[in-house]
Amino acid sequence: MYESGSHNDKPAQWLGFKLNHKTLYEPINLIIVDTLSTSENASRTLMEKRFGTAGFNARPGHTAAYKGKMDNQDFTQLPDTSSNKAFSNYLWTFTNDHARLFGPYLKDGIYFWIGAASRERGLSHEYVTFKAAEKEFEDKLVKFAAVKRLGCYNLHNTQNNETDTTGDHDGFAVVLQIR
């Protein structure tokens, strides 16, 4: 996930917060495969519907203006970057799991989305976890929204050095297919 408007693909930071005195970056940890849609608009609508069905409605109170990159192409955020919304299971004033999606990328008649899921603590927007949020999205989408888990894919997108971290992210994204 990158900050929108950055010309040098600046990775998105967690609101400038530090975790153990390190800059916290938000990793991509979701990949969604849409084999049903026949257009970009249909794929966007399908994502919004399925995420809503799973209890992750587009809710205000989240930062926006991010972009994602697939195959060297930039993709805008869903929910729309001008909305200050994310797909979330609770209002931002409470501890919540939320995600932003980027896409759709069309390849061989299939639409692909990538996403960044995280859990934050209420009013302070304090980082809690990436892994548990990823799991919450996976579990609810599979259980309630006709989504199938295909496995995990190693994106090799962890950071953990003297100055930077991606928290508890392990470099893998869960791969989910809309059915």
Coordinates of C-alpha atoms in Angstrom, one line a residue:
M1 CA 0.0 0.0 0.0
Y2 CA 1.4 3.4 -1.0
E3 CA 0.5 6.9 -0.2
S4 CA -1.6 8.3 -3.0
G5 CA 0.0 11.3 -4.7
S6 CA 3.5 10.2 -3.9
H7 CA 5.5 10.1 -7.1
N8 CA 8.1 7.7 -5.8
D9 CA 5.8 5.1 -4.4
K10 CA 6.2 6.0 -0.8
P11 CA 5.0 3.1 1.4
A12 CA 2.0 4.0 3.6
Q13 CA 2.9 4.6 7.2
W14 CA 0.5 4.0 10.1
L15 CA -0.5 7.6 10.7
G16 CA 3.1 8.4 11.6
F17 CA 2.9 6.2 14.7
K18 CA 5.9 4.3 16.0
L19 CA 5.9 0.7 17.2
N20 CA 8.8 0.0 19.5
H21 CA 10.4 3.2 18.3
K22 CA 10.2 2.1 14.6
T23 CA 8.1 3.5 11.7
L24 CA 5.1 1.2 11.2
Y25 CA 4.2 0.5 7.6
E26 CA 0.9 -1.0 6.4
P27 CA 1.4 -4.2 4.3
I28 CA -0.7 -5.8 1.7
N29 CA -2.1 -9.0 3.3
L30 CA -5.2 -9.8 1.2
I31 CA -5.5 -11.0 -2.4
I32 CA -9.0 -11.4 -3.8
V33 CA -9.8 -13.3 -7.0
D34 CA -13.1 -12.3 -8.8
T35 CA -13.9 -14.8 -11.5
L36 CA -17.6 -13.8 -11.7
S37 CA -17.5 -10.1 -12.8
T38 CA -17.4 -9.1 -16.5
S39 CA -16.5 -5.4 -16.0
E40 CA -14.5 -3.3 -13.6
N41 CA -17.7 -1.6 -12.3
A42 CA -19.3 -5.0 -11.7
S43 CA -16.2 -6.1 -9.8
R44 CA -16.3 -3.0 -7.6
T45 CA -20.0 -3.5 -6.9
L46 CA -19.4 -7.2 -6.1
M47 CA -16.6 -6.4 -3.6
E48 CA -18.8 -3.8 -1.8
K49 CA -21.7 -6.2 -1.6
R50 CA -19.7 -9.2 -0.4
F51 CA -17.7 -7.2 2.2
G52 CA -21.0 -5.7 3.4
T53 CA -22.6 -9.2 3.6
A54 CA -19.6 -10.3 5.8
G55 CA -20.2 -7.4 8.2
F56 CA -17.5 -5.1 6.8
N57 CA -19.4 -2.0 5.5
A58 CA -17.8 1.1 4.1
R59 CA -17.6 3.2 7.2
P60 CA -16.3 6.7 7.7
G61 CA -13.5 7.7 10.1
H62 CA -10.6 6.0 8.4
T63 CA -7.8 7.5 6.5
A64 CA -7.9 7.3 2.7
A65 CA -5.8 8.5 -0.2
Y66 CA -3.9 5.3 -0.7
K67 CA -3.0 3.3 -3.8
G68 CA -2.0 -0.2 -4.6
K69 CA 0.3 -1.6 -7.2
M70 CA 0.0 -4.8 -9.3
D71 CA 2.1 -5.6 -12.4
N72 CA 3.6 -2.1 -12.2
Q73 CA 0.2 -0.4 -12.5
D74 CA -1.3 1.9 -9.8
F75 CA -4.8 1.1 -8.6
T76 CA -7.1 3.4 -6.6
Q77 CA -8.7 2.6 -3.3
L78 CA -12.0 1.0 -2.6
P79 CA -14.0 2.4 -0.8
D80 CA -13.3 5.6 -2.9
T81 CA -10.3 7.6 -1.7
S82 CA -12.4 10.8 -1.4
S83 CA -14.7 9.2 1.2
N84 CA -12.4 8.7 4.2
K85 CA -14.0 5.3 4.5
A86 CA -12.7 1.7 4.9
F87 CA -14.4 -1.6 5.0
S88 CA -14.9 -2.0 8.8
N89 CA -16.7 -4.2 11.2
Y90 CA -17.3 -1.4 13.8
L91 CA -17.3 2.3 14.0
W92 CA -13.8 3.9 14.2
T93 CA -14.5 5.0 17.7
F94 CA -14.3 1.4 18.8
T95 CA -11.6 -1.2 18.3
N96 CA -12.2 -2.5 14.8
D97 CA -10.9 -4.5 11.9
H98 CA -10.8 -2.5 8.7
A99 CA -9.4 -2.9 5.2
R100 CA -8.9 -1.0 2.0
L101 CA -8.9 -2.7 -1.4
F102 CA -7.0 -1.8 -4.5
G103 CA -7.9 -2.8 -8.0
P104 CA -9.4 -4.4 -10.0
Y105 CA -6.5 -5.7 -12.1
L106 CA -7.8 -7.7 -15.1
K107 CA -5.7 -10.6 -16.3
D108 CA -6.9 -13.5 -18.5
G109 CA -10.5 -12.6 -17.9
I110 CA -10.2 -12.6 -14.1
Y111 CA -10.3 -9.5 -11.8
F112 CA -7.7 -9.4 -9.0
W113 CA -7.8 -7.1 -5.9
I114 CA -5.2 -6.6 -3.2
G115 CA -5.9 -5.3 0.2
A116 CA -4.5 -4.1 3.5
A117 CA -6.3 -5.3 6.6
S118 CA -5.6 -4.1 10.2
R119 CA -7.0 -3.8 13.6
E120 CA -6.9 -0.5 15.5
R121 CA -7.9 0.5 19.0
G122 CA -10.7 3.1 19.0
L123 CA -10.3 6.8 19.2
S124 CA -6.5 6.7 19.3
H125 CA -6.3 4.7 16.0
E126 CA -3.6 2.8 17.8
Y127 CA -2.2 -0.2 15.9
V128 CA -3.1 -3.6 17.4
T129 CA -2.4 -6.3 14.8
F130 CA -2.3 -7.1 11.1
K131 CA -2.5 -10.9 11.4
A132 CA -5.7 -11.1 13.5
A133 CA -7.4 -8.6 11.2
E134 CA -6.5 -10.6 8.1
K135 CA -7.9 -13.7 9.8
E136 CA -11.1 -11.9 10.8
F137 CA -11.7 -10.8 7.2
E138 CA -10.9 -14.3 5.9
D139 CA -13.2 -16.0 8.4
K140 CA -16.2 -13.7 7.9
L141 CA -15.9 -13.6 4.1
V142 CA -15.7 -17.4 3.9
K143 CA -18.5 -17.9 6.4
F144 CA -21.0 -15.3 5.3
A145 CA -20.1 -14.0 1.8
A146 CA -19.6 -17.0 -0.5
V147 CA -15.9 -16.7 -0.6
K148 CA -13.4 -19.6 -0.8
R149 CA -10.0 -19.6 0.8
L150 CA -7.4 -20.7 -1.8
G151 CA -4.3 -20.5 0.5
C152 CA -1.6 -18.0 1.2
Y153 CA 0.9 -16.3 -1.1
N154 CA 4.3 -15.0 0.1
L155 CA 4.6 -11.4 -1.0
H156 CA 7.9 -11.0 0.8
N157 CA 6.7 -7.6 2.1
T158 CA 7.9 -7.6 5.7
Q159 CA 10.0 -4.9 7.2
N160 CA 11.9 -5.3 10.4
N161 CA 15.1 -3.5 10.8
E162 CA 16.5 -0.8 13.1
T163 CA 14.1 1.9 11.9
D164 CA 11.1 0.2 10.1
T165 CA 8.6 -2.5 10.9
T166 CA 5.4 -4.1 9.5
G167 CA 4.4 -5.3 13.0
D168 CA 3.2 -8.9 13.2
H169 CA 2.8 -9.3 9.4
D170 CA 4.6 -12.4 8.2
G171 CA 4.9 -11.5 4.5
F172 CA 2.0 -13.7 3.4
A173 CA -1.3 -12.6 2.0
V174 CA -4.4 -14.8 2.3
V175 CA -5.8 -15.6 -1.2
L176 CA -9.6 -15.6 -1.4
Q177 CA -11.9 -16.3 -4.3
I178 CA -15.3 -14.8 -4.8
R179 CA -17.8 -17.6 -5.7

